[in-house]
Amino acid sequence: MPRVWDVPVHDSTRVRDARVAAEHAAALAGLDEQRTSTAALVATELATNLLKHAGGGRVVVDVVAPPVLAAGRDTAPRVQIATVDHGPGIADVSAALRDGFTTTGSLGAGLGTCARLADDFDLHSVPGRGTVVVARVGPVPEIRAFDPGPAGRLRAGAVNVPFGGDEYSGDAWAWVRDGDLVTLMLADGLGHGPEAAHASTAAVEALRGSAHLAPAEV
């Protein structure tokens, strides 16, 4: 049953809380010291960016399974670090991801560093509305040249936020691949908290054990 850390970041003291959340998630995921440090650094940089560029936001940290099952790849869990803000947005995402780019007079190492260190990194921003960033850190750096075909190039993700500050969310998500069949699941456990999380987690486990089946057959 996955634990979720939801950290509002509106002052510099919460940057440390985001880093500690990433360290706790890394321990649950079984990451070694080096990869734990990587997850902590990514969380720190992303939380700092929230303060510098968006006036604050939230960091959501949890442990997720690899999104696509493919032959030859391990299924070890990853630490997922997501940030959500309603700031000014980023007009030029490509420029923002370059090392040295800054609009605040800082070193400009944040987003570029995170994209380079994370196994998987994605950013979506709408000027005037805000930005969502998702980074995943696993036990070993992934080889990004792996390309299992059109189905393997499909990208998906989710930000799972517990209700009312609970440690566990009653919702869950997963996606699996078997050949060219890709199945995406959104599971809503009845209620919220640990009992609902048990139900939605069971649904995810059933899907991951039945990647070859159509959704109605799972």
PDB file of N, CA and C in Angstrom, residues 65-69 173-178 183-185 201-213 218:
ATOM      1  N   ALA A  65       5.516   1.959  -9.235  1.00  0.00           N
ATOM      2  CA  ALA A  65       6.135   0.907 -10.034  1.00  0.00           C
ATOM      3  C   ALA A  65       6.453   1.466 -11.409  1.00  0.00           C
ATOM      4  N   PRO A  66       7.416   0.873 -12.129  1.00  0.00           N
ATOM      5  CA  PRO A  66       7.682   1.326 -13.495  1.00  0.00           C
ATOM      6  C   PRO A  66       6.400   1.296 -14.312  1.00  0.00           C
ATOM      7  N   PRO A  67       6.124   2.340 -15.092  1.00  0.00           N
ATOM      8  CA  PRO A  67       4.835   2.439 -15.770  1.00  0.00           C
ATOM      9  C   PRO A  67       4.603   1.441 -16.884  1.00  0.00           C
ATOM     10  N   VAL A  68       5.653   0.943 -17.521  1.00  0.00           N
ATOM     11  CA  VAL A  68       5.485   0.018 -18.637  1.00  0.00           C
ATOM     12  C   VAL A  68       6.286  -1.237 -18.366  1.00  0.00           C
ATOM     13  N   LEU A  69       5.637  -2.385 -18.444  1.00  0.00           N
ATOM     14  CA  LEU A  69       6.335  -3.653 -18.295  1.00  0.00           C
ATOM     15  C   LEU A  69       6.909  -4.043 -19.642  1.00  0.00           C
ATOM     16  N   TRP A 173      -3.230   4.401  -9.468  1.00  0.00           N
ATOM     17  CA  TRP A 173      -3.159   4.353 -10.929  1.00  0.00           C
ATOM     18  C   TRP A 173      -2.035   3.418 -11.330  1.00  0.00           C
ATOM     19  N   ALA A 174      -2.132   2.924 -12.545  1.00  0.00           N
ATOM     20  CA  ALA A 174      -1.073   2.075 -13.088  1.00  0.00           C
ATOM     21  C   ALA A 174      -1.284   1.947 -14.585  1.00  0.00           C
ATOM     22  N   TRP A 175      -0.194   1.620 -15.291  1.00  0.00           N
ATOM     23  CA  TRP A 175      -0.369   1.219 -16.684  1.00  0.00           C
ATOM     24  C   TRP A 175       0.651   0.161 -17.016  1.00  0.00           C
ATOM     25  N   VAL A 176       0.218  -0.779 -17.837  1.00  0.00           N
ATOM     26  CA  VAL A 176       1.030  -1.944 -18.160  1.00  0.00           C
ATOM     27  C   VAL A 176       0.995  -2.172 -19.671  1.00  0.00           C
ATOM     28  N   ARG A 177       2.007  -2.891 -20.143  1.00  0.00           N
ATOM     29  CA  ARG A 177       2.086  -3.174 -21.576  1.00  0.00           C
ATOM     30  C   ARG A 177       2.372  -4.645 -21.792  1.00  0.00           C
ATOM     31  N   ASP A 178       1.694  -5.219 -22.762  1.00  0.00           N
ATOM     32  CA  ASP A 178       1.981  -6.575 -23.209  1.00  0.00           C
ATOM     33  C   ASP A 178       1.969  -6.539 -24.731  1.00  0.00           C
ATOM     34  N   THR A 183      -2.600  -0.916 -21.261  1.00  0.00           N
ATOM     35  CA  THR A 183      -3.794  -0.733 -20.437  1.00  0.00           C
ATOM     36  C   THR A 183      -3.496   0.269 -19.333  1.00  0.00           C
ATOM     37  N   LEU A 184      -4.343   1.270 -19.211  1.00  0.00           N
ATOM     38  CA  LEU A 184      -4.223   2.298 -18.185  1.00  0.00           C
ATOM     39  C   LEU A 184      -5.351   2.128 -17.177  1.00  0.00           C
ATOM     40  N   MET A 185      -5.019   2.151 -15.886  1.00  0.00           N
ATOM     41  CA  MET A 185      -6.029   1.996 -14.840  1.00  0.00           C
ATOM     42  C   MET A 185      -6.027   3.201 -13.906  1.00  0.00           C
ATOM     43  N   THR A 201      -5.070  -0.537  -4.170  1.00  0.00           N
ATOM     44  CA  THR A 201      -3.792  -1.215  -4.385  1.00  0.00           C
ATOM     45  C   THR A 201      -4.013  -2.634  -4.898  1.00  0.00           C
ATOM     46  N   ALA A 202      -5.031  -3.316  -4.372  1.00  0.00           N
ATOM     47  CA  ALA A 202      -5.355  -4.663  -4.848  1.00  0.00           C
ATOM     48  C   ALA A 202      -5.741  -4.642  -6.322  1.00  0.00           C
ATOM     49  N   ALA A 203      -6.459  -3.601  -6.732  1.00  0.00           N
ATOM     50  CA  ALA A 203      -6.843  -3.483  -8.141  1.00  0.00           C
ATOM     51  C   ALA A 203      -5.608  -3.307  -9.025  1.00  0.00           C
ATOM     52  N   VAL A 204      -4.665  -2.489  -8.566  1.00  0.00           N
ATOM     53  CA  VAL A 204      -3.429  -2.276  -9.327  1.00  0.00           C
ATOM     54  C   VAL A 204      -2.632  -3.569  -9.436  1.00  0.00           C
ATOM     55  N   GLU A 205      -2.522  -4.309  -8.337  1.00  0.00           N
ATOM     56  CA  GLU A 205      -1.772  -5.568  -8.358  1.00  0.00           C
ATOM     57  C   GLU A 205      -2.410  -6.576  -9.303  1.00  0.00           C
ATOM     58  N   ALA A 206      -3.750  -6.582  -9.350  1.00  0.00           N
ATOM     59  CA  ALA A 206      -4.440  -7.485 -10.275  1.00  0.00           C
ATOM     60  C   ALA A 206      -4.114  -7.125 -11.721  1.00  0.00           C
ATOM     61  N   LEU A 207      -4.081  -5.830 -12.011  1.00  0.00           N
ATOM     62  CA  LEU A 207      -3.756  -5.404 -13.371  1.00  0.00           C
ATOM     63  C   LEU A 207      -2.330  -5.782 -13.740  1.00  0.00           C
ATOM     64  N   ARG A 208      -1.404  -5.550 -12.847  1.00  0.00           N
ATOM     65  CA  ARG A 208       0.003  -5.813 -13.159  1.00  0.00           C
ATOM     66  C   ARG A 208       0.268  -7.307 -13.349  1.00  0.00           C
ATOM     67  N   GLY A 209      -0.579  -8.141 -12.777  1.00  0.00           N
ATOM     68  CA  GLY A 209      -0.437  -9.574 -12.980  1.00  0.00           C
ATOM     69  C   GLY A 209      -1.205 -10.094 -14.173  1.00  0.00           C
ATOM     70  N   SER A 210      -1.903  -9.180 -14.881  1.00  0.00           N
ATOM     71  CA  SER A 210      -2.744  -9.604 -16.010  1.00  0.00           C
ATOM     72  C   SER A 210      -2.589  -8.664 -17.193  1.00  0.00           C
ATOM     73  N   ALA A 211      -1.350  -8.282 -17.478  1.00  0.00           N
ATOM     74  CA  ALA A 211      -1.104  -7.298 -18.537  1.00  0.00           C
ATOM     75  C   ALA A 211      -1.593  -7.769 -19.900  1.00  0.00           C
ATOM     76  N   HIS A 212      -1.721  -9.085 -20.077  1.00  0.00           N
ATOM     77  CA  HIS A 212      -2.118  -9.625 -21.378  1.00  0.00           C
ATOM     78  C   HIS A 212      -3.625  -9.606 -21.585  1.00  0.00           C
ATOM     79  N   LEU A 213      -4.391  -9.287 -20.539  1.00  0.00           N
ATOM     80  CA  LEU A 213      -5.852  -9.331 -20.637  1.00  0.00           C
ATOM     81  C   LEU A 213      -6.432  -7.969 -20.999  1.00  0.00           C
ATOM     82  N   VAL A 218      -9.814  -8.388 -16.534  1.00  0.00           N
ATOM     83  CA  VAL A 218      -8.896  -8.345 -15.385  1.00  0.00           C
ATOM     84  C   VAL A 218      -9.654  -8.671 -14.100  1.00  0.00           C
TER      85      VAL A 218
END
